[in-house]
PDB file of C-alpha atoms in Angstrom:
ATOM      1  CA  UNK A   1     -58.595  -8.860  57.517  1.00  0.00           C
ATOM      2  CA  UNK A   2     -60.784  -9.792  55.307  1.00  0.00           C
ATOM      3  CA  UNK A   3     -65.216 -10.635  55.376  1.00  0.00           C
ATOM      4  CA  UNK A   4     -64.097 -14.278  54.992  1.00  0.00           C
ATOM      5  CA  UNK A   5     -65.669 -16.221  57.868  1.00  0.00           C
ATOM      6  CA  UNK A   6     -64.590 -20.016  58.552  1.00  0.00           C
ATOM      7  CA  UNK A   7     -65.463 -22.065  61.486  1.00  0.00           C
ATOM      8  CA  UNK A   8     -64.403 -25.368  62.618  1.00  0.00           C
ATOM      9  CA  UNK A   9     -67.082 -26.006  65.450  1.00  0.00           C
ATOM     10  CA  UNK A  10     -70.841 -26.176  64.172  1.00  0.00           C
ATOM     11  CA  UNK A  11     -73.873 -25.455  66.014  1.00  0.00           C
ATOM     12  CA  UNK A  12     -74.701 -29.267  66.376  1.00  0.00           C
ATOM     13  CA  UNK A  13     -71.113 -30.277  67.260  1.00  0.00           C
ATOM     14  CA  UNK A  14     -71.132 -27.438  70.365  1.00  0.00           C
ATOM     15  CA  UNK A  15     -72.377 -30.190  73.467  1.00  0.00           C
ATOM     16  CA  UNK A  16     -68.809 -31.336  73.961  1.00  0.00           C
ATOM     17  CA  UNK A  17     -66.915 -29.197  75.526  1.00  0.00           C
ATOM     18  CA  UNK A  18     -63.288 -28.268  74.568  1.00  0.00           C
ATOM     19  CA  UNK A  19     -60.260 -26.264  75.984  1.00  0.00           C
ATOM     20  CA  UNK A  20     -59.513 -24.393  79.227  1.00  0.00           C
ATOM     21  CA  UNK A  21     -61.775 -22.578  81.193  1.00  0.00           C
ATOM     22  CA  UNK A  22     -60.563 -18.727  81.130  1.00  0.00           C
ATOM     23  CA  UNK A  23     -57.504 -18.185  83.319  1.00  0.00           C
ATOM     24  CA  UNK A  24     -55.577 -21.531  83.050  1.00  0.00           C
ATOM     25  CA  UNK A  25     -54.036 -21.048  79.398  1.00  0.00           C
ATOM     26  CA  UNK A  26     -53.318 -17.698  77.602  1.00  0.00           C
ATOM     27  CA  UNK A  27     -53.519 -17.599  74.124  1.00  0.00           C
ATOM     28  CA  UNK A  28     -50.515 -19.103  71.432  1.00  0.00           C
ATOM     29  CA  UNK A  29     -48.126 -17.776  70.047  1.00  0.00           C
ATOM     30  CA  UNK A  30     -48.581 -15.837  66.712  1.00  0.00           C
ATOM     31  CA  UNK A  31     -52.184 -14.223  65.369  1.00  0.00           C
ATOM     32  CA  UNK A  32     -54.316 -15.864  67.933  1.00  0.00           C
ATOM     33  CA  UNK A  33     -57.199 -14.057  69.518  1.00  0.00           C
ATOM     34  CA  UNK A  34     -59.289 -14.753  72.831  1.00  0.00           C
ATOM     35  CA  UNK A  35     -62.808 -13.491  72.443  1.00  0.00           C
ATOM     36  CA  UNK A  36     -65.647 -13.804  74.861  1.00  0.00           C
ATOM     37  CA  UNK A  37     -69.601 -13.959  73.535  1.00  0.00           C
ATOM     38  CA  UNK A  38     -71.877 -13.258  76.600  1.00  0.00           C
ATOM     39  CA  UNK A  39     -75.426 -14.981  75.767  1.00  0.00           C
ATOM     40  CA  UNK A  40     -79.055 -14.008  77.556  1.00  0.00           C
ATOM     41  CA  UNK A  41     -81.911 -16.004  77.314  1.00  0.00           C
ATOM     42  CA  UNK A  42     -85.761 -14.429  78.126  1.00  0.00           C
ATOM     43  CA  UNK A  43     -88.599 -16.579  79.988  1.00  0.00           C
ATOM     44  CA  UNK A  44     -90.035 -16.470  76.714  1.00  0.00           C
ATOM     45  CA  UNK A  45     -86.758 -18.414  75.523  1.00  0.00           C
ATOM     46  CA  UNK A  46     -85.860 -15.979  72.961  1.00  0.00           C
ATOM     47  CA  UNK A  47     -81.868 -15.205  72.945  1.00  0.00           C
ATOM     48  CA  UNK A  48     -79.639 -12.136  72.781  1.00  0.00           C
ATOM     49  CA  UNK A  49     -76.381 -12.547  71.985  1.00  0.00           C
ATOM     50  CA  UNK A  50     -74.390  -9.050  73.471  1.00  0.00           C
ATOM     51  CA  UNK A  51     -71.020  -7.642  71.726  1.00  0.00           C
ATOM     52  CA  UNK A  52     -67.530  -9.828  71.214  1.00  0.00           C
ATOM     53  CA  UNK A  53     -65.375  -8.978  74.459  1.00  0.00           C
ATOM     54  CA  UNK A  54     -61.384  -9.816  74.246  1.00  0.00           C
ATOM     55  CA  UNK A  55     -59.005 -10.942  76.669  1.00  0.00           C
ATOM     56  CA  UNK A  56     -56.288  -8.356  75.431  1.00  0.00           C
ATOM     57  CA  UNK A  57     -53.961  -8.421  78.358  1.00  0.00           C
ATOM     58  CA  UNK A  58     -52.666 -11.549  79.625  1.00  0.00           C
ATOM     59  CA  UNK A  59     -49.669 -12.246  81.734  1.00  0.00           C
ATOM     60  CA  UNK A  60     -48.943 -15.778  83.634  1.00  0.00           C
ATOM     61  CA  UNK A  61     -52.091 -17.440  81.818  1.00  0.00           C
ATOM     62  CA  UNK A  62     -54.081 -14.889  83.588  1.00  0.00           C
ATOM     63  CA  UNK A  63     -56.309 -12.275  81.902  1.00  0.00           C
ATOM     64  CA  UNK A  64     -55.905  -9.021  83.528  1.00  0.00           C
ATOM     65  CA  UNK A  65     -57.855  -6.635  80.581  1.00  0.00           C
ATOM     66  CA  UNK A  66     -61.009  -7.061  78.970  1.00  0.00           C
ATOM     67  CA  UNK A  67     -62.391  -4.927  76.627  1.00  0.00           C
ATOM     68  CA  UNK A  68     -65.918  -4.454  75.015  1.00  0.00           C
ATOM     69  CA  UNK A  69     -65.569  -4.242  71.878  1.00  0.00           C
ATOM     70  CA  UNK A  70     -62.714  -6.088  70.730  1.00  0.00           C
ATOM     71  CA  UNK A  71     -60.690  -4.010  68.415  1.00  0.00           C
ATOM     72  CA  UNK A  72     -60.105  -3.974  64.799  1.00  0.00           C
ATOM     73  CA  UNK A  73     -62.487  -7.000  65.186  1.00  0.00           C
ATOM     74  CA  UNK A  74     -64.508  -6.992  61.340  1.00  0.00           C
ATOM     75  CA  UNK A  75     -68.291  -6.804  61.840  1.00  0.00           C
ATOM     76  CA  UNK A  76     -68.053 -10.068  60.093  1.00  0.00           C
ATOM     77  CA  UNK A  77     -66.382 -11.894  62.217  1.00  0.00           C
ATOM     78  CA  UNK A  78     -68.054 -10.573  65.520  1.00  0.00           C
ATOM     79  CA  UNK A  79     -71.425 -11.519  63.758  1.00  0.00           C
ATOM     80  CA  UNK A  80     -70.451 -14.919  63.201  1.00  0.00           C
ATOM     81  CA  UNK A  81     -69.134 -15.226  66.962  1.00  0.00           C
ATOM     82  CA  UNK A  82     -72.409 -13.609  68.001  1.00  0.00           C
ATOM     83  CA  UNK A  83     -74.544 -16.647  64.915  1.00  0.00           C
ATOM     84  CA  UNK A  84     -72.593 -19.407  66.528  1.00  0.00           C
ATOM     85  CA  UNK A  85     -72.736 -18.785  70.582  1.00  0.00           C
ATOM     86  CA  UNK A  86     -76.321 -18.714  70.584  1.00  0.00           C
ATOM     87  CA  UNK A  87     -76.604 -21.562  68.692  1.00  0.00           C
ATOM     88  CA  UNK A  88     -74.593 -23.226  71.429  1.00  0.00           C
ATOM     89  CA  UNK A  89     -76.672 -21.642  74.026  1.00  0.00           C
ATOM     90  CA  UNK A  90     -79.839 -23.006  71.821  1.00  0.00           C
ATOM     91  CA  UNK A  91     -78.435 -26.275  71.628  1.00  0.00           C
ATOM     92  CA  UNK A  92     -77.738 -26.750  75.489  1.00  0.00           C
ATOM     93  CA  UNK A  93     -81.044 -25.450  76.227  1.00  0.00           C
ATOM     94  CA  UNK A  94     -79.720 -22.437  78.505  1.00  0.00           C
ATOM     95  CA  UNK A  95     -82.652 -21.197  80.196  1.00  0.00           C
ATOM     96  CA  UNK A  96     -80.343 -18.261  81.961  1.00  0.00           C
ATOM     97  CA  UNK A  97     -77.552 -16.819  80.534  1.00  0.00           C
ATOM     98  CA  UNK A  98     -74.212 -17.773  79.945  1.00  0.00           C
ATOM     99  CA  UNK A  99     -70.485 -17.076  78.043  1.00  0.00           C
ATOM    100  CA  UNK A 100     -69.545 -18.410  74.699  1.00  0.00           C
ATOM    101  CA  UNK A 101     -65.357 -18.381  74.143  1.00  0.00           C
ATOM    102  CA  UNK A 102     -63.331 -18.287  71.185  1.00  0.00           C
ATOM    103  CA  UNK A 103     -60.366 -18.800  70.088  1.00  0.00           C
ATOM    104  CA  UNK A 104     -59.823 -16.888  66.763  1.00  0.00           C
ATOM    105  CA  UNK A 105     -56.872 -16.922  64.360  1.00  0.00           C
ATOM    106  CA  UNK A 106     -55.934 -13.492  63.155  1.00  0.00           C
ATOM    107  CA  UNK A 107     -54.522 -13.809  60.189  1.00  0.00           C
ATOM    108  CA  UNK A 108     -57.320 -16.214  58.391  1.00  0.00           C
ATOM    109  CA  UNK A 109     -60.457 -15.932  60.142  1.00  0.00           C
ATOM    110  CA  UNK A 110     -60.675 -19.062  61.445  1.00  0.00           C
ATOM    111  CA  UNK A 111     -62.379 -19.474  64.708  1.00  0.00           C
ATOM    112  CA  UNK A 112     -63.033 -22.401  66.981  1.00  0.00           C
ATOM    113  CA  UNK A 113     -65.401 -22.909  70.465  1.00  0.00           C
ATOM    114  CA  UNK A 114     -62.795 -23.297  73.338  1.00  0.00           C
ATOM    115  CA  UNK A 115     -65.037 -23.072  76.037  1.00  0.00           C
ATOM    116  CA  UNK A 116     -69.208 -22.759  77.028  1.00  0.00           C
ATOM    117  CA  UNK A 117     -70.536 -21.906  81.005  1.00  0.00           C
ATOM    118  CA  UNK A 118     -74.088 -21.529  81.571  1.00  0.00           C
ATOM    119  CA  UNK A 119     -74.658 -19.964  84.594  1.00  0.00           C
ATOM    120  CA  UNK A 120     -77.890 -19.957  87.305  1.00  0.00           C
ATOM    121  CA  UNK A 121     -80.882 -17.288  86.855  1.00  0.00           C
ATOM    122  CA  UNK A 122     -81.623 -14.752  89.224  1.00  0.00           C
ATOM    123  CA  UNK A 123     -84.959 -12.870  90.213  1.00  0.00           C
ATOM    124  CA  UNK A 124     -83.305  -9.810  88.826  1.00  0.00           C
ATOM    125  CA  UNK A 125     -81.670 -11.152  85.930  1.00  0.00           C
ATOM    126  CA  UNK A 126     -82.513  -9.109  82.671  1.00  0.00           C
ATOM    127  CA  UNK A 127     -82.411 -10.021  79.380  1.00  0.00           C
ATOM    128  CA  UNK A 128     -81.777  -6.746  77.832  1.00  0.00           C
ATOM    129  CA  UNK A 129     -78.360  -6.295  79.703  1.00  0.00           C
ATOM    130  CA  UNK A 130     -76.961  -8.357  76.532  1.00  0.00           C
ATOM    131  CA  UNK A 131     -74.653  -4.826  75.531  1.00  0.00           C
ATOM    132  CA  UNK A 132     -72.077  -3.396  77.471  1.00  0.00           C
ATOM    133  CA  UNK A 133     -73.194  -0.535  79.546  1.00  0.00           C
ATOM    134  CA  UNK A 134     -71.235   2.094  77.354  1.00  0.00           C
ATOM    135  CA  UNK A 135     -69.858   2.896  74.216  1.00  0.00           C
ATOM    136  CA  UNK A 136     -66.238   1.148  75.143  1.00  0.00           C
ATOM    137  CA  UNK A 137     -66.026  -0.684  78.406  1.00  0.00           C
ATOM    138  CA  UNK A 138     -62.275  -2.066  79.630  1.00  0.00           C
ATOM    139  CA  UNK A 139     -62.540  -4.441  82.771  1.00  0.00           C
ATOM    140  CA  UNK A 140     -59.524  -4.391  84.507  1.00  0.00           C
ATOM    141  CA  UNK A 141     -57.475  -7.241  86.961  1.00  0.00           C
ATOM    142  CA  UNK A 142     -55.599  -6.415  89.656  1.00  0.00           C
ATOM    143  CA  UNK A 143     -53.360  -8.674  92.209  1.00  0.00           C
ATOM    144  CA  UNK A 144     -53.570  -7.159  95.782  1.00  0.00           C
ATOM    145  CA  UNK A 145     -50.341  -8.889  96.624  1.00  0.00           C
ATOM    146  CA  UNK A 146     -48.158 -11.357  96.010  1.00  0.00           C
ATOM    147  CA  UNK A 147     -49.963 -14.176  97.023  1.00  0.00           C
ATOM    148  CA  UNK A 148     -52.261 -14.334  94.253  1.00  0.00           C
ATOM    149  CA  UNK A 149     -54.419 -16.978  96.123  1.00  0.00           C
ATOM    150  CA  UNK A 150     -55.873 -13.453  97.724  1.00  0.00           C
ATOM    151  CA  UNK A 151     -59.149 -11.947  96.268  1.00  0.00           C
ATOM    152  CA  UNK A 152     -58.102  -9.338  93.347  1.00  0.00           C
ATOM    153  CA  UNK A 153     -59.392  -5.805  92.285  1.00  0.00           C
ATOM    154  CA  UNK A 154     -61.282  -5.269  89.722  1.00  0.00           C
ATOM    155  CA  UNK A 155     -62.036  -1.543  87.603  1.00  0.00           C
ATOM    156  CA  UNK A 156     -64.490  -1.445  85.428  1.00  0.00           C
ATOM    157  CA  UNK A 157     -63.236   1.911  82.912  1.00  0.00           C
ATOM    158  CA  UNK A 158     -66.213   3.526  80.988  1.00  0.00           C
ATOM    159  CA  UNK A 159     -65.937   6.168  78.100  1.00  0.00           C
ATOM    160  CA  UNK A 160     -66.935   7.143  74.657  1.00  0.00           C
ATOM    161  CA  UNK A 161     -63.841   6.101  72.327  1.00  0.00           C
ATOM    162  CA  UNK A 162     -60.859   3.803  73.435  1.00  0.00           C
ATOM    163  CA  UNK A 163     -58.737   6.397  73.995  1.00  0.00           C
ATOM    164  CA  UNK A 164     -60.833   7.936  76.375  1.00  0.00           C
ATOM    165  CA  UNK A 165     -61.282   4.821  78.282  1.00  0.00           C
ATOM    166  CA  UNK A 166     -57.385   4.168  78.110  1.00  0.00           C
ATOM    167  CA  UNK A 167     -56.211   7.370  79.535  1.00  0.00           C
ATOM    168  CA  UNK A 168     -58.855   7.174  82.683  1.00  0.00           C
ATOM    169  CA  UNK A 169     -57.629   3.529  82.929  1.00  0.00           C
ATOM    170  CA  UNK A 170     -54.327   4.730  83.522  1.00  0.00           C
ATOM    171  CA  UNK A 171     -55.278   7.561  85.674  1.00  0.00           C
ATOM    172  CA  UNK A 172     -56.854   4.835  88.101  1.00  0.00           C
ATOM    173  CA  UNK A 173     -54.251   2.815  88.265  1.00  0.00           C
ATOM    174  CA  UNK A 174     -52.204   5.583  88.805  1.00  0.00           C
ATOM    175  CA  UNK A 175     -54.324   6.784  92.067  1.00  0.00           C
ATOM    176  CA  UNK A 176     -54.768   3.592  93.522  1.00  0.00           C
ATOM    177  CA  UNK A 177     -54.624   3.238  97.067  1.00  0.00           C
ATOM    178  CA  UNK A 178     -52.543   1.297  99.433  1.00  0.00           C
ATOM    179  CA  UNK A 179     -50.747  -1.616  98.050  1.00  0.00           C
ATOM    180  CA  UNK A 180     -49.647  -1.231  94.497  1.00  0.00           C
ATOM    181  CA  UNK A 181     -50.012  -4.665  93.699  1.00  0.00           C
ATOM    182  CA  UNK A 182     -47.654  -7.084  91.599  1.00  0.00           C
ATOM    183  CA  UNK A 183     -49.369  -6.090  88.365  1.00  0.00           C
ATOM    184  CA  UNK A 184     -50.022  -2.668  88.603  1.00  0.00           C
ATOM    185  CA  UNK A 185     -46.645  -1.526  87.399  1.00  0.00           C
ATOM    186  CA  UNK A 186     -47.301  -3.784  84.491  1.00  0.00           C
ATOM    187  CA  UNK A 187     -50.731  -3.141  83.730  1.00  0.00           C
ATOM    188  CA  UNK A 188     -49.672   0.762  83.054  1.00  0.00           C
ATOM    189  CA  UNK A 189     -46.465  -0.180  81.194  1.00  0.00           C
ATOM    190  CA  UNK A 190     -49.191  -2.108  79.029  1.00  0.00           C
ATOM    191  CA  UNK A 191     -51.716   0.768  78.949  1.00  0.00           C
ATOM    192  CA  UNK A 192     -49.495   3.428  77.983  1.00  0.00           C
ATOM    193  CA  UNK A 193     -47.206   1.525  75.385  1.00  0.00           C
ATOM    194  CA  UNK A 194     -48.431   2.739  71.508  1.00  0.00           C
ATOM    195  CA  UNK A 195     -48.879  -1.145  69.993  1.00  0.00           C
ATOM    196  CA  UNK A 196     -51.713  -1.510  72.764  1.00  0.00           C
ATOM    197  CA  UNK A 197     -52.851   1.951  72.226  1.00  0.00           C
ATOM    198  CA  UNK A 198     -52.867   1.042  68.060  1.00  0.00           C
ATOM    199  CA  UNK A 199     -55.458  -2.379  69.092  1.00  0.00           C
ATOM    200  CA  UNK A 200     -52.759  -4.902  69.570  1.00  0.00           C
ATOM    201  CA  UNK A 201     -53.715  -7.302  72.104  1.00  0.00           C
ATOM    202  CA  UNK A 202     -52.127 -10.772  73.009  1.00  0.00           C
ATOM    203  CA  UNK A 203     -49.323 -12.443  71.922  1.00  0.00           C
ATOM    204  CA  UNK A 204     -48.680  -9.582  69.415  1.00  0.00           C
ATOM    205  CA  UNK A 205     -48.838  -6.878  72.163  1.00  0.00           C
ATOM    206  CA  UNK A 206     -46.133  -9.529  74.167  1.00  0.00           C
ATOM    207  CA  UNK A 207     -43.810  -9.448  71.197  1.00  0.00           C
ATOM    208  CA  UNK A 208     -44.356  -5.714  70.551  1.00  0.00           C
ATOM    209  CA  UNK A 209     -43.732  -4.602  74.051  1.00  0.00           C
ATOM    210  CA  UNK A 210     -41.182  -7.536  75.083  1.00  0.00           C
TER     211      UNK A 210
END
């Protein structure tokens, strides 16, 4: 993909909100991309904008991977996210911190603002905490049961390269105790399959993997 970098949403046009919060629509079919821009803002009201995370794994509208960073996402592109979420944050005078999502087309470049949550400070709420905590971070979802009105488990998977952080996603999943859960099975069929391992994600890791 190329440095070409289009949006559809300016800074001033950012108050209104539009789309679904996270976990009540997956993305469409085709090229398109959920990213997530996390924003920080000081005392001092200065802003950091941390790294593009993507929803990559999705199944019944629900997100059940995240991943920090988003792959084969061009430096242009994530920079632009990165311009245009603290603009929003700027513009809706966030005096916390707060997410920034995107919905981003693949193929052209084109991205849009789908979604924008503040949320509350805290006493020990710092502003430098903007990056992810290691080279490549993947947060993963997991359904205790079947009931999936339950509370959920969630890994957070830490390593140097991808492929490091794949292989001890897998290995967790695979040691797991009690339950397996309705999505484990799914979320190592997903893990382990080569288009996810390659940096497909979304609706092109659905059609790759059926």
């Amino acid at each position: 993909m190329g440095a070409k970098v289009s949006t559809v949403m300016s800074s001033g046009g950012a108050t209104s909100r539009r789309g679904p919060p996270t976990d009540f629509a997956g993305p469409a079919a085709g090229r398109e991309r959920r990213l997530d821009i996390h924003v920080f803002a000081a005392a001092t009201g200065d802003l950091a904008a941390g790294r593009a995370w993507e929803r990559s794994v999705w199944r019944d509208a629900r997100v059940l991977i995240a991943e920090c960073p988003a792959p084969h996402l061009a430096a242009s592109i994530e920079s632009a996210l990165r311009t245009v979420a603290a603009s929003v944050a700027r513009d809706r005078g966030w005096q916390a911190a707060g997410t920034v999502s995107f919905s981003l087309d693949d193929r052209s470049g084109v991205f849009r603002v789908i979604d924008a949550q503040a949320r509350a400070r805290t006493p020990d709420m710092p502003v430098a905490e903007h990056d992810p905590i290691a080279p490549h971070v993947l947060e993963v979802r997991i359904d205790g049961c079947g009931d999936r009105r339950l509370p959920c488990t969630h890994l957070m998977v830490c390593g140097a390269t991808r492929g490091e952080v794949l292989r001890r996603a897998y290995r967790a999943l695979s040691e797991l105790p009690g339950p397996a859960g309705v999505d484990r099975a799914f979320l190592m069929e997903r893990i382990a399959s080569r288009a996810f391992c390659s940096g497909m994600t979304g609706t092109r890791l659905d059609q790759a993997v059926g």
